[in-house]
Amino acid sequence: MSLKHVTTALAAAGAALILYVGLSYLFAPQATAPDFGVPTWPRQEGTAFLAVKGVRDVATGLVILALLLTGHRRALGWAMAAIVFVPVGDMVIVLNSGGPAGTAYGVHGVTALAVAVTAALLLRERPVRPARPARLPADTAPPAGAAPSRVPSA
């Protein structure tokens, strides 16, 4: 399997997972929030903050998909490198809020690592250059059987 296939699969899986998480926060925020890792989360009037996280995650997934589907692989690599900040920030928030270290490192830390590896692999890819036809030197005779060139006579 080529590097391009691996990075495409990683980016697509990352987009699908973050879209799922974002939609979960939009459609079932109270059921999804405890999995984030912070000991308390907004209830009743405060659930709008969970929707903010959902919208952020959906937008992140859509950016990844848009760059992947349009073939802008280098831009996708840089975008994913920037996106690493999100799970790292989430990990720090969980740790600073007294949440479980296992969730901080096991969910957010592993996510940050996976996104960083995907970004590094994407940025390591080299574009495939189309093969150029070989040029014959000007003083080389055409191949046998080739039509003679027509040069106007003076």
PDB file of N, CA and C in Angstrom, residues 42-49:
ATOM      1  N   PRO A  42     -22.063  21.660  31.217  1.00  0.00           N
ATOM      2  CA  PRO A  42     -23.272  22.494  31.277  1.00  0.00           C
ATOM      3  C   PRO A  42     -24.542  21.656  31.211  1.00  0.00           C
ATOM      4  N   ARG A  43     -25.550  22.094  31.947  1.00  0.00           N
ATOM      5  CA  ARG A  43     -26.871  21.451  31.924  1.00  0.00           C
ATOM      6  C   ARG A  43     -27.929  22.523  31.650  1.00  0.00           C
ATOM      7  N   GLN A  44     -29.113  22.100  31.277  1.00  0.00           N
ATOM      8  CA  GLN A  44     -30.233  22.975  30.954  1.00  0.00           C
ATOM      9  C   GLN A  44     -29.800  24.129  30.050  1.00  0.00           C
ATOM     10  N   GLU A  45     -29.754  25.335  30.597  1.00  0.00           N
ATOM     11  CA  GLU A  45     -29.438  26.524  29.809  1.00  0.00           C
ATOM     12  C   GLU A  45     -28.025  26.505  29.233  1.00  0.00           C
ATOM     13  N   GLY A  46     -27.145  25.786  29.870  1.00  0.00           N
ATOM     14  CA  GLY A  46     -25.745  25.775  29.443  1.00  0.00           C
ATOM     15  C   GLY A  46     -25.431  24.794  28.332  1.00  0.00           C
ATOM     16  N   THR A  47     -26.420  24.043  27.875  1.00  0.00           N
ATOM     17  CA  THR A  47     -26.127  23.052  26.836  1.00  0.00           C
ATOM     18  C   THR A  47     -25.720  23.701  25.516  1.00  0.00           C
ATOM     19  N   ALA A  48     -25.957  24.982  25.376  1.00  0.00           N
ATOM     20  CA  ALA A  48     -25.511  25.670  24.156  1.00  0.00           C
ATOM     21  C   ALA A  48     -23.996  25.580  24.020  1.00  0.00           C
ATOM     22  N   PHE A  49     -23.274  25.521  25.135  1.00  0.00           N
ATOM     23  CA  PHE A  49     -21.820  25.386  25.069  1.00  0.00           C
ATOM     24  C   PHE A  49     -21.417  24.040  24.472  1.00  0.00           C
TER      25      PHE A  49
END
